[in-house]
Amino acid sequence: MATNVLTAFNAGSGLDSRALVDGLVNVEREVRSAPLTRRVETLTARISALGQLRSALSGIATSLDGRVRTGELGVQLASSDAAIGVERVGIGPAGAVASGVVVNRLAGGQRLNSATFTSGSDPVGLGTLSFQFGRRTPVVGGGFTFAAGTRPSVNVTITAENNTLAGLARAINDSGAGITASIIASAGSATLVLRGPEGAENAFVISAAANGGPPGLERFNHTPGAETMVLGEAAQDAELVVDGVLITRGTNRIEDVIAGARLNLKRTTTAGLAITAARDGQAISGALADFVGTLQAMRQLIGDFRRPSQDGEEPGPLANDPTARALDQRITRLVTQAVPQA
């Protein structure tokens, strides 16, 4: 005769049958889930190890990129005199440079001075000032001619809200014309000073359309035949001689004369200055030694992650990972292969 399993276990004597069933189910679940848990742990360790390798490689790449950008692994630019500053453009010159430069003239912006006012709060009049840009040519005996360039004109409007000398200066500075307006104040006087950007093509004229009777904005005219504002300095290009060739540029920051280098002209010179670019062998050797040492440390990290199982210890998380193996091989080639002389 069949026997009930609960009866066999003396269920009627207080045996916790639910706990017994739950325990059997949990054991079965653990047996089935154990391989999956180990698999998840293995994958998690592998992902973490690959993440550490990626982070280390990113750090090496960032450091190497910084050294390339600063020129530590390339040619070093130098000027024989502070009259010309030099800095690299991009990664700098492709090879050695040895140029002679004479600075005959610096680029400058046009400067205009207004008539004298009592203070910055004096009214200037209502209306519009129109600024036009181009090339100014002086005329023998006085005056000048003006040829408009390609830059669009800029209008500055004076209303009741900004009808002061200081308000006019702010309006000009806020107009986007590239003209700097300032007020030079002295005891009981104030003068509006306008300065344009560098370069002969950035000269400017001012036409006033006054709204109201004089004295008004016509006091700020500066056009051929109506030079109410006084010319203090004319706009001009920089002039220099590079390796015997006379050149002009509209700025004191010149990037198209020596490839990979920017010249910053600071003052004129009476004699030629030397602009050079050469490799610093000692700096390069030191940088490469640091780089090789970093790669060796990287190989040690990869080796730890790829260690096989031995003496009962668990293998590394990347013991059989093809990506780690390929990376180790490439780093080995980088460290051991000879680098051709540049």
mmCIF file with all atom_site columns, N, CA and C in Angstrom, residues 66-131:
data_model
loop_
_atom_site.group_PDB
_atom_site.id
_atom_site.type_symbol
_atom_site.label_atom_id
_atom_site.label_alt_id
_atom_site.label_comp_id
_atom_site.label_asym_id
_atom_site.label_entity_id
_atom_site.label_seq_id
_atom_site.pdbx_PDB_ins_code
_atom_site.Cartn_x
_atom_site.Cartn_y
_atom_site.Cartn_z
_atom_site.occupancy
_atom_site.B_iso_or_equiv
_atom_site.pdbx_formal_charge
_atom_site.auth_seq_id
_atom_site.auth_comp_id
_atom_site.auth_asym_id
_atom_site.auth_atom_id
_atom_site.pdbx_PDB_model_num
ATOM 1   N N  . GLY A 1 66  ? 49.442 66.109  -25.610 1.00 0.00 ? 66  GLY A N  1
ATOM 2   C CA . GLY A 1 66  ? 49.896 67.357  -25.004 1.00 0.00 ? 66  GLY A CA 1
ATOM 3   C C  . GLY A 1 66  ? 51.351 67.650  -25.336 1.00 0.00 ? 66  GLY A C  1
ATOM 4   N N  . ARG A 1 67  ? 52.185 66.629  -25.345 1.00 0.00 ? 67  ARG A N  1
ATOM 5   C CA . ARG A 1 67  ? 53.599 66.847  -25.654 1.00 0.00 ? 67  ARG A CA 1
ATOM 6   C C  . ARG A 1 67  ? 53.797 67.205  -27.123 1.00 0.00 ? 67  ARG A C  1
ATOM 7   N N  . VAL A 1 68  ? 52.967 66.634  -27.982 1.00 0.00 ? 68  VAL A N  1
ATOM 8   C CA . VAL A 1 68  ? 53.062 66.994  -29.404 1.00 0.00 ? 68  VAL A CA 1
ATOM 9   C C  . VAL A 1 68  ? 52.622 68.433  -29.603 1.00 0.00 ? 68  VAL A C  1
ATOM 10  N N  . ARG A 1 69  ? 51.520 68.824  -28.956 1.00 0.00 ? 69  ARG A N  1
ATOM 11  C CA . ARG A 1 69  ? 50.999 70.177  -29.126 1.00 0.00 ? 69  ARG A CA 1
ATOM 12  C C  . ARG A 1 69  ? 51.946 71.236  -28.581 1.00 0.00 ? 69  ARG A C  1
ATOM 13  N N  . THR A 1 70  ? 52.615 70.949  -27.499 1.00 0.00 ? 70  THR A N  1
ATOM 14  C CA . THR A 1 70  ? 53.549 71.921  -26.938 1.00 0.00 ? 70  THR A CA 1
ATOM 15  C C  . THR A 1 70  ? 54.893 71.903  -27.651 1.00 0.00 ? 70  THR A C  1
ATOM 16  N N  . GLY A 1 71  ? 55.063 70.982  -28.581 1.00 0.00 ? 71  GLY A N  1
ATOM 17  C CA . GLY A 1 71  ? 56.289 70.940  -29.357 1.00 0.00 ? 71  GLY A CA 1
ATOM 18  C C  . GLY A 1 71  ? 57.411 70.165  -28.714 1.00 0.00 ? 71  GLY A C  1
ATOM 19  N N  . GLU A 1 72  ? 57.147 69.497  -27.592 1.00 0.00 ? 72  GLU A N  1
ATOM 20  C CA . GLU A 1 72  ? 58.207 68.770  -26.903 1.00 0.00 ? 72  GLU A CA 1
ATOM 21  C C  . GLU A 1 72  ? 58.778 67.660  -27.773 1.00 0.00 ? 72  GLU A C  1
ATOM 22  N N  . LEU A 1 73  ? 57.954 67.117  -28.665 1.00 0.00 ? 73  LEU A N  1
ATOM 23  C CA . LEU A 1 73  ? 58.425 66.045  -29.549 1.00 0.00 ? 73  LEU A CA 1
ATOM 24  C C  . LEU A 1 73  ? 58.703 66.556  -30.951 1.00 0.00 ? 73  LEU A C  1
ATOM 25  N N  . GLY A 1 74  ? 58.692 67.861  -31.143 1.00 0.00 ? 74  GLY A N  1
ATOM 26  C CA . GLY A 1 74  ? 58.950 68.432  -32.462 1.00 0.00 ? 74  GLY A CA 1
ATOM 27  C C  . GLY A 1 74  ? 60.058 69.463  -32.396 1.00 0.00 ? 74  GLY A C  1
ATOM 28  N N  . VAL A 1 75  ? 60.054 70.370  -33.366 1.00 0.00 ? 75  VAL A N  1
ATOM 29  C CA . VAL A 1 75  ? 61.074 71.417  -33.389 1.00 0.00 ? 75  VAL A CA 1
ATOM 30  C C  . VAL A 1 75  ? 60.685 72.525  -32.413 1.00 0.00 ? 75  VAL A C  1
ATOM 31  N N  . GLN A 1 76  ? 61.690 73.175  -31.862 1.00 0.00 ? 76  GLN A N  1
ATOM 32  C CA . GLN A 1 76  ? 61.491 74.247  -30.897 1.00 0.00 ? 76  GLN A CA 1
ATOM 33  C C  . GLN A 1 76  ? 61.737 75.590  -31.571 1.00 0.00 ? 76  GLN A C  1
ATOM 34  N N  . LEU A 1 77  ? 60.727 76.474  -31.522 1.00 0.00 ? 77  LEU A N  1
ATOM 35  C CA . LEU A 1 77  ? 60.850 77.798  -32.121 1.00 0.00 ? 77  LEU A CA 1
ATOM 36  C C  . LEU A 1 77  ? 61.560 78.749  -31.177 1.00 0.00 ? 77  LEU A C  1
ATOM 37  N N  . ALA A 1 78  ? 62.331 79.671  -31.752 1.00 0.00 ? 78  ALA A N  1
ATOM 38  C CA . ALA A 1 78  ? 63.031 80.651  -30.929 1.00 0.00 ? 78  ALA A CA 1
ATOM 39  C C  . ALA A 1 78  ? 63.264 81.922  -31.736 1.00 0.00 ? 78  ALA A C  1
ATOM 40  N N  . SER A 1 79  ? 63.308 83.050  -31.031 1.00 0.00 ? 79  SER A N  1
ATOM 41  C CA . SER A 1 79  ? 63.641 84.341  -31.629 1.00 0.00 ? 79  SER A CA 1
ATOM 42  C C  . SER A 1 79  ? 64.858 84.892  -30.912 1.00 0.00 ? 79  SER A C  1
ATOM 43  N N  . SER A 1 80  ? 65.742 85.522  -31.669 1.00 0.00 ? 80  SER A N  1
ATOM 44  C CA . SER A 1 80  ? 66.971 86.047  -31.061 1.00 0.00 ? 80  SER A CA 1
ATOM 45  C C  . SER A 1 80  ? 66.749 87.342  -30.313 1.00 0.00 ? 80  SER A C  1
ATOM 46  N N  . ASP A 1 81  ? 65.548 87.924  -30.416 1.00 0.00 ? 81  ASP A N  1
ATOM 47  C CA . ASP A 1 81  ? 65.274 89.194  -29.747 1.00 0.00 ? 81  ASP A CA 1
ATOM 48  C C  . ASP A 1 81  ? 63.795 89.274  -29.394 1.00 0.00 ? 81  ASP A C  1
ATOM 49  N N  . ALA A 1 82  ? 63.499 89.920  -28.266 1.00 0.00 ? 82  ALA A N  1
ATOM 50  C CA . ALA A 1 82  ? 62.109 90.043  -27.819 1.00 0.00 ? 82  ALA A CA 1
ATOM 51  C C  . ALA A 1 82  ? 61.280 90.954  -28.714 1.00 0.00 ? 82  ALA A C  1
ATOM 52  N N  . ALA A 1 83  ? 61.894 91.623  -29.680 1.00 0.00 ? 83  ALA A N  1
ATOM 53  C CA . ALA A 1 83  ? 61.145 92.472  -30.599 1.00 0.00 ? 83  ALA A CA 1
ATOM 54  C C  . ALA A 1 83  ? 60.160 91.667  -31.432 1.00 0.00 ? 83  ALA A C  1
ATOM 55  N N  . ILE A 1 84  ? 60.444 90.372  -31.601 1.00 0.00 ? 84  ILE A N  1
ATOM 56  C CA . ILE A 1 84  ? 59.539 89.473  -32.327 1.00 0.00 ? 84  ILE A CA 1
ATOM 57  C C  . ILE A 1 84  ? 59.304 88.253  -31.449 1.00 0.00 ? 84  ILE A C  1
ATOM 58  N N  . GLY A 1 85  ? 58.065 88.054  -31.052 1.00 0.00 ? 85  GLY A N  1
ATOM 59  C CA . GLY A 1 85  ? 57.709 86.833  -30.340 1.00 0.00 ? 85  GLY A CA 1
ATOM 60  C C  . GLY A 1 85  ? 57.328 85.757  -31.341 1.00 0.00 ? 85  GLY A C  1
ATOM 61  N N  . VAL A 1 86  ? 57.597 84.510  -31.021 1.00 0.00 ? 86  VAL A N  1
ATOM 62  C CA . VAL A 1 86  ? 57.241 83.403  -31.913 1.00 0.00 ? 86  VAL A CA 1
ATOM 63  C C  . VAL A 1 86  ? 56.459 82.357  -31.126 1.00 0.00 ? 86  VAL A C  1
ATOM 64  N N  . GLU A 1 87  ? 55.477 81.790  -31.763 1.00 0.00 ? 87  GLU A N  1
ATOM 65  C CA . GLU A 1 87  ? 54.719 80.691  -31.183 1.00 0.00 ? 87  GLU A CA 1
ATOM 66  C C  . GLU A 1 87  ? 54.281 79.760  -32.302 1.00 0.00 ? 87  GLU A C  1
ATOM 67  N N  . ARG A 1 88  ? 54.056 78.509  -31.943 1.00 0.00 ? 88  ARG A N  1
ATOM 68  C CA . ARG A 1 88  ? 53.730 77.526  -32.948 1.00 0.00 ? 88  ARG A CA 1
ATOM 69  C C  . ARG A 1 88  ? 52.277 77.626  -33.355 1.00 0.00 ? 88  ARG A C  1
ATOM 70  N N  . VAL A 1 89  ? 52.030 77.271  -34.606 1.00 0.00 ? 89  VAL A N  1
ATOM 71  C CA . VAL A 1 89  ? 50.679 77.145  -35.129 1.00 0.00 ? 89  VAL A CA 1
ATOM 72  C C  . VAL A 1 89  ? 50.454 75.664  -35.413 1.00 0.00 ? 89  VAL A C  1
ATOM 73  N N  . GLY A 1 90  ? 49.431 75.069  -34.797 1.00 0.00 ? 90  GLY A N  1
ATOM 74  C CA . GLY A 1 90  ? 49.221 73.632  -34.938 1.00 0.00 ? 90  GLY A CA 1
ATOM 75  C C  . GLY A 1 90  ? 50.348 72.879  -34.256 1.00 0.00 ? 90  GLY A C  1
ATOM 76  N N  . ILE A 1 91  ? 50.952 71.948  -34.976 1.00 0.00 ? 91  ILE A N  1
ATOM 77  C CA . ILE A 1 91  ? 52.070 71.185  -34.417 1.00 0.00 ? 91  ILE A CA 1
ATOM 78  C C  . ILE A 1 91  ? 53.410 71.841  -34.710 1.00 0.00 ? 91  ILE A C  1
ATOM 79  N N  . GLY A 1 92  ? 53.379 73.023  -35.332 1.00 0.00 ? 92  GLY A N  1
ATOM 80  C CA . GLY A 1 92  ? 54.611 73.754  -35.573 1.00 0.00 ? 92  GLY A CA 1
ATOM 81  C C  . GLY A 1 92  ? 55.243 73.438  -36.910 1.00 0.00 ? 92  GLY A C  1
ATOM 82  N N  . PRO A 1 93  ? 56.435 73.986  -37.156 1.00 0.00 ? 93  PRO A N  1
ATOM 83  C CA . PRO A 1 93  ? 57.131 73.745  -38.425 1.00 0.00 ? 93  PRO A CA 1
ATOM 84  C C  . PRO A 1 93  ? 57.435 72.267  -38.626 1.00 0.00 ? 93  PRO A C  1
ATOM 85  N N  . ALA A 1 94  ? 57.426 71.845  -39.894 1.00 0.00 ? 94  ALA A N  1
ATOM 86  C CA . ALA A 1 94  ? 57.704 70.447  -40.209 1.00 0.00 ? 94  ALA A CA 1
ATOM 87  C C  . ALA A 1 94  ? 59.180 70.111  -40.081 1.00 0.00 ? 94  ALA A C  1
ATOM 88  N N  . GLY A 1 95  ? 60.025 71.106  -40.199 1.00 0.00 ? 95  GLY A N  1
ATOM 89  C CA . GLY A 1 95  ? 61.461 70.864  -40.123 1.00 0.00 ? 95  GLY A CA 1
ATOM 90  C C  . GLY A 1 95  ? 62.191 72.071  -39.583 1.00 0.00 ? 95  GLY A C  1
ATOM 91  N N  . ALA A 1 96  ? 63.503 72.064  -39.732 1.00 0.00 ? 96  ALA A N  1
ATOM 92  C CA . ALA A 1 96  ? 64.333 73.145  -39.205 1.00 0.00 ? 96  ALA A CA 1
ATOM 93  C C  . ALA A 1 96  ? 64.049 74.456  -39.945 1.00 0.00 ? 96  ALA A C  1
ATOM 94  N N  . VAL A 1 97  ? 64.188 75.554  -39.214 1.00 0.00 ? 97  VAL A N  1
ATOM 95  C CA . VAL A 1 97  ? 63.964 76.898  -39.754 1.00 0.00 ? 97  VAL A CA 1
ATOM 96  C C  . VAL A 1 97  ? 65.131 77.774  -39.349 1.00 0.00 ? 97  VAL A C  1
ATOM 97  N N  . ALA A 1 98  ? 65.571 78.628  -40.259 1.00 0.00 ? 98  ALA A N  1
ATOM 98  C CA . ALA A 1 98  ? 66.596 79.626  -39.949 1.00 0.00 ? 98  ALA A CA 1
ATOM 99  C C  . ALA A 1 98  ? 66.339 80.831  -40.858 1.00 0.00 ? 98  ALA A C  1
ATOM 100 N N  . SER A 1 99  ? 65.581 81.800  -40.358 1.00 0.00 ? 99  SER A N  1
ATOM 101 C CA . SER A 1 99  ? 65.195 82.964  -41.160 1.00 0.00 ? 99  SER A CA 1
ATOM 102 C C  . SER A 1 99  ? 65.652 84.243  -40.471 1.00 0.00 ? 99  SER A C  1
ATOM 103 N N  . GLY A 1 100 ? 65.975 85.233  -41.296 1.00 0.00 ? 100 GLY A N  1
ATOM 104 C CA . GLY A 1 100 ? 66.320 86.560  -40.792 1.00 0.00 ? 100 GLY A CA 1
ATOM 105 C C  . GLY A 1 100 ? 65.169 87.516  -41.045 1.00 0.00 ? 100 GLY A C  1
ATOM 106 N N  . VAL A 1 101 ? 64.792 88.293  -40.033 1.00 0.00 ? 101 VAL A N  1
ATOM 107 C CA . VAL A 1 101 ? 63.650 89.197  -40.137 1.00 0.00 ? 101 VAL A CA 1
ATOM 108 C C  . VAL A 1 101 ? 64.036 90.581  -39.629 1.00 0.00 ? 101 VAL A C  1
ATOM 109 N N  . VAL A 1 102 ? 63.666 91.602  -40.405 1.00 0.00 ? 102 VAL A N  1
ATOM 110 C CA . VAL A 1 102 ? 63.820 93.000  -39.997 1.00 0.00 ? 102 VAL A CA 1
ATOM 111 C C  . VAL A 1 102 ? 62.428 93.618  -39.972 1.00 0.00 ? 102 VAL A C  1
ATOM 112 N N  . VAL A 1 103 ? 62.072 94.267  -38.881 1.00 0.00 ? 103 VAL A N  1
ATOM 113 C CA . VAL A 1 103 ? 60.765 94.916  -38.757 1.00 0.00 ? 103 VAL A CA 1
ATOM 114 C C  . VAL A 1 103 ? 60.942 96.408  -39.010 1.00 0.00 ? 103 VAL A C  1
ATOM 115 N N  . ASN A 1 104 ? 60.462 96.877  -40.163 1.00 0.00 ? 104 ASN A N  1
ATOM 116 C CA . ASN A 1 104 ? 60.570 98.294  -40.502 1.00 0.00 ? 104 ASN A CA 1
ATOM 117 C C  . ASN A 1 104 ? 59.444 99.127  -39.887 1.00 0.00 ? 104 ASN A C  1
ATOM 118 N N  . ARG A 1 105 ? 58.241 98.519  -39.769 1.00 0.00 ? 105 ARG A N  1
ATOM 119 C CA . ARG A 1 105 ? 57.095 99.287  -39.294 1.00 0.00 ? 105 ARG A CA 1
ATOM 120 C C  . ARG A 1 105 ? 56.068 98.336  -38.699 1.00 0.00 ? 105 ARG A C  1
ATOM 121 N N  . LEU A 1 106 ? 55.447 98.753  -37.608 1.00 0.00 ? 106 LEU A N  1
ATOM 122 C CA . LEU A 1 106 ? 54.381 97.966  -37.007 1.00 0.00 ? 106 LEU A CA 1
ATOM 123 C C  . LEU A 1 106 ? 53.037 98.360  -37.603 1.00 0.00 ? 106 LEU A C  1
ATOM 124 N N  . ALA A 1 107 ? 52.122 97.410  -37.642 1.00 0.00 ? 107 ALA A N  1
ATOM 125 C CA . ALA A 1 107 ? 50.754 97.723  -38.038 1.00 0.00 ? 107 ALA A CA 1
ATOM 126 C C  . ALA A 1 107 ? 50.095 98.544  -36.932 1.00 0.00 ? 107 ALA A C  1
ATOM 127 N N  . GLY A 1 108 ? 49.243 99.466  -37.332 1.00 0.00 ? 108 GLY A N  1
ATOM 128 C CA . GLY A 1 108 ? 48.575 100.308 -36.346 1.00 0.00 ? 108 GLY A CA 1
ATOM 129 C C  . GLY A 1 108 ? 47.180 100.669 -36.799 1.00 0.00 ? 108 GLY A C  1
ATOM 130 N N  . GLY A 1 109 ? 46.370 101.086 -35.864 1.00 0.00 ? 109 GLY A N  1
ATOM 131 C CA . GLY A 1 109 ? 45.007 101.494 -36.158 1.00 0.00 ? 109 GLY A CA 1
ATOM 132 C C  . GLY A 1 109 ? 44.868 103.001 -36.206 1.00 0.00 ? 109 GLY A C  1
ATOM 133 N N  . GLN A 1 110 ? 43.859 103.458 -36.926 1.00 0.00 ? 110 GLN A N  1
ATOM 134 C CA . GLN A 1 110 ? 43.594 104.899 -37.017 1.00 0.00 ? 110 GLN A CA 1
ATOM 135 C C  . GLN A 1 110 ? 43.101 105.424 -35.672 1.00 0.00 ? 110 GLN A C  1
ATOM 136 N N  . ARG A 1 111 ? 43.574 106.639 -35.327 1.00 0.00 ? 111 ARG A N  1
ATOM 137 C CA . ARG A 1 111 ? 43.106 107.290 -34.103 1.00 0.00 ? 111 ARG A CA 1
ATOM 138 C C  . ARG A 1 111 ? 42.590 108.675 -34.422 1.00 0.00 ? 111 ARG A C  1
ATOM 139 N N  . LEU A 1 112 ? 41.387 108.968 -33.926 1.00 0.00 ? 112 LEU A N  1
ATOM 140 C CA . LEU A 1 112 ? 40.781 110.285 -34.077 1.00 0.00 ? 112 LEU A CA 1
ATOM 141 C C  . LEU A 1 112 ? 40.496 110.882 -32.705 1.00 0.00 ? 112 LEU A C  1
ATOM 142 N N  . ASN A 1 113 ? 40.694 112.207 -32.570 1.00 0.00 ? 113 ASN A N  1
ATOM 143 C CA . ASN A 1 113 ? 40.395 112.922 -31.337 1.00 0.00 ? 113 ASN A CA 1
ATOM 144 C C  . ASN A 1 113 ? 39.313 113.964 -31.613 1.00 0.00 ? 113 ASN A C  1
ATOM 145 N N  . SER A 1 114 ? 38.350 114.049 -30.708 1.00 0.00 ? 114 SER A N  1
ATOM 146 C CA . SER A 1 114 ? 37.290 115.040 -30.860 1.00 0.00 ? 114 SER A CA 1
ATOM 147 C C  . SER A 1 114 ? 37.726 116.385 -30.314 1.00 0.00 ? 114 SER A C  1
ATOM 148 N N  . ALA A 1 115 ? 36.869 117.380 -30.505 1.00 0.00 ? 115 ALA A N  1
ATOM 149 C CA . ALA A 1 115 ? 37.067 118.655 -29.834 1.00 0.00 ? 115 ALA A CA 1
ATOM 150 C C  . ALA A 1 115 ? 36.899 118.457 -28.333 1.00 0.00 ? 115 ALA A C  1
ATOM 151 N N  . THR A 1 116 ? 37.340 119.414 -27.568 1.00 0.00 ? 116 THR A N  1
ATOM 152 C CA . THR A 1 116 ? 37.291 119.298 -26.117 1.00 0.00 ? 116 THR A CA 1
ATOM 153 C C  . THR A 1 116 ? 35.902 119.644 -25.584 1.00 0.00 ? 116 THR A C  1
ATOM 154 N N  . PHE A 1 117 ? 35.383 118.783 -24.703 1.00 0.00 ? 117 PHE A N  1
ATOM 155 C CA . PHE A 1 117 ? 34.130 119.030 -24.003 1.00 0.00 ? 117 PHE A CA 1
ATOM 156 C C  . PHE A 1 117 ? 34.447 119.337 -22.543 1.00 0.00 ? 117 PHE A C  1
ATOM 157 N N  . THR A 1 118 ? 33.437 119.798 -21.824 1.00 0.00 ? 118 THR A N  1
ATOM 158 C CA . THR A 1 118 ? 33.632 120.111 -20.411 1.00 0.00 ? 118 THR A CA 1
ATOM 159 C C  . THR A 1 118 ? 33.748 118.838 -19.579 1.00 0.00 ? 118 THR A C  1
ATOM 160 N N  . SER A 1 119 ? 32.860 117.863 -19.863 1.00 0.00 ? 119 SER A N  1
ATOM 161 C CA . SER A 1 119 ? 32.882 116.598 -19.135 1.00 0.00 ? 119 SER A CA 1
ATOM 162 C C  . SER A 1 119 ? 32.188 115.529 -19.971 1.00 0.00 ? 119 SER A C  1
ATOM 163 N N  . GLY A 1 120 ? 32.235 114.284 -19.488 1.00 0.00 ? 120 GLY A N  1
ATOM 164 C CA . GLY A 1 120 ? 31.588 113.190 -20.197 1.00 0.00 ? 120 GLY A CA 1
ATOM 165 C C  . GLY A 1 120 ? 30.083 113.268 -20.193 1.00 0.00 ? 120 GLY A C  1
ATOM 166 N N  . SER A 1 121 ? 29.515 114.119 -19.354 1.00 0.00 ? 121 SER A N  1
ATOM 167 C CA . SER A 1 121 ? 28.058 114.255 -19.295 1.00 0.00 ? 121 SER A CA 1
ATOM 168 C C  . SER A 1 121 ? 27.521 115.342 -20.220 1.00 0.00 ? 121 SER A C  1
ATOM 169 N N  . ASP A 1 122 ? 28.393 116.011 -20.949 1.00 0.00 ? 122 ASP A N  1
ATOM 170 C CA . ASP A 1 122 ? 27.938 117.039 -21.890 1.00 0.00 ? 122 ASP A CA 1
ATOM 171 C C  . ASP A 1 122 ? 27.113 116.400 -22.998 1.00 0.00 ? 122 ASP A C  1
ATOM 172 N N  . PRO A 1 123 ? 26.008 117.051 -23.433 1.00 0.00 ? 123 PRO A N  1
ATOM 173 C CA . PRO A 1 123 ? 25.220 116.515 -24.545 1.00 0.00 ? 123 PRO A CA 1
ATOM 174 C C  . PRO A 1 123 ? 25.999 116.636 -25.846 1.00 0.00 ? 123 PRO A C  1
ATOM 175 N N  . VAL A 1 124 ? 25.738 115.680 -26.750 1.00 0.00 ? 124 VAL A N  1
ATOM 176 C CA . VAL A 1 124 ? 26.431 115.679 -28.041 1.00 0.00 ? 124 VAL A CA 1
ATOM 177 C C  . VAL A 1 124 ? 25.471 115.933 -29.203 1.00 0.00 ? 124 VAL A C  1
ATOM 178 N N  . GLY A 1 125 ? 24.161 115.813 -28.967 1.00 0.00 ? 125 GLY A N  1
ATOM 179 C CA . GLY A 1 125 ? 23.189 116.021 -30.026 1.00 0.00 ? 125 GLY A CA 1
ATOM 180 C C  . GLY A 1 125 ? 22.561 114.709 -30.466 1.00 0.00 ? 125 GLY A C  1
ATOM 181 N N  . LEU A 1 126 ? 21.394 114.830 -31.044 1.00 0.00 ? 126 LEU A N  1
ATOM 182 C CA . LEU A 1 126 ? 20.652 113.664 -31.509 1.00 0.00 ? 126 LEU A CA 1
ATOM 183 C C  . LEU A 1 126 ? 20.948 113.389 -32.972 1.00 0.00 ? 126 LEU A C  1
ATOM 184 N N  . GLY A 1 127 ? 20.756 112.129 -33.368 1.00 0.00 ? 127 GLY A N  1
ATOM 185 C CA . GLY A 1 127 ? 20.956 111.759 -34.770 1.00 0.00 ? 127 GLY A CA 1
ATOM 186 C C  . GLY A 1 127 ? 21.745 110.479 -34.912 1.00 0.00 ? 127 GLY A C  1
ATOM 187 N N  . THR A 1 128 ? 22.444 110.340 -36.048 1.00 0.00 ? 128 THR A N  1
ATOM 188 C CA . THR A 1 128 ? 23.152 109.098 -36.367 1.00 0.00 ? 128 THR A CA 1
ATOM 189 C C  . THR A 1 128 ? 24.551 109.399 -36.903 1.00 0.00 ? 128 THR A C  1
ATOM 190 N N  . LEU A 1 129 ? 25.507 108.626 -36.417 1.00 0.00 ? 129 LEU A N  1
ATOM 191 C CA . LEU A 1 129 ? 26.860 108.643 -36.972 1.00 0.00 ? 129 LEU A CA 1
ATOM 192 C C  . LEU A 1 129 ? 27.056 107.375 -37.788 1.00 0.00 ? 129 LEU A C  1
ATOM 193 N N  . SER A 1 130 ? 27.523 107.527 -39.014 1.00 0.00 ? 130 SER A N  1
ATOM 194 C CA . SER A 1 130 ? 27.763 106.381 -39.894 1.00 0.00 ? 130 SER A CA 1
ATOM 195 C C  . SER A 1 130 ? 29.268 106.180 -40.065 1.00 0.00 ? 130 SER A C  1
ATOM 196 N N  . PHE A 1 131 ? 29.741 104.969 -39.748 1.00 0.00 ? 131 PHE A N  1
ATOM 197 C CA . PHE A 1 131 ? 31.163 104.625 -39.864 1.00 0.00 ? 131 PHE A CA 1
ATOM 198 C C  . PHE A 1 131 ? 31.359 103.769 -41.112 1.00 0.00 ? 131 PHE A C  1
#
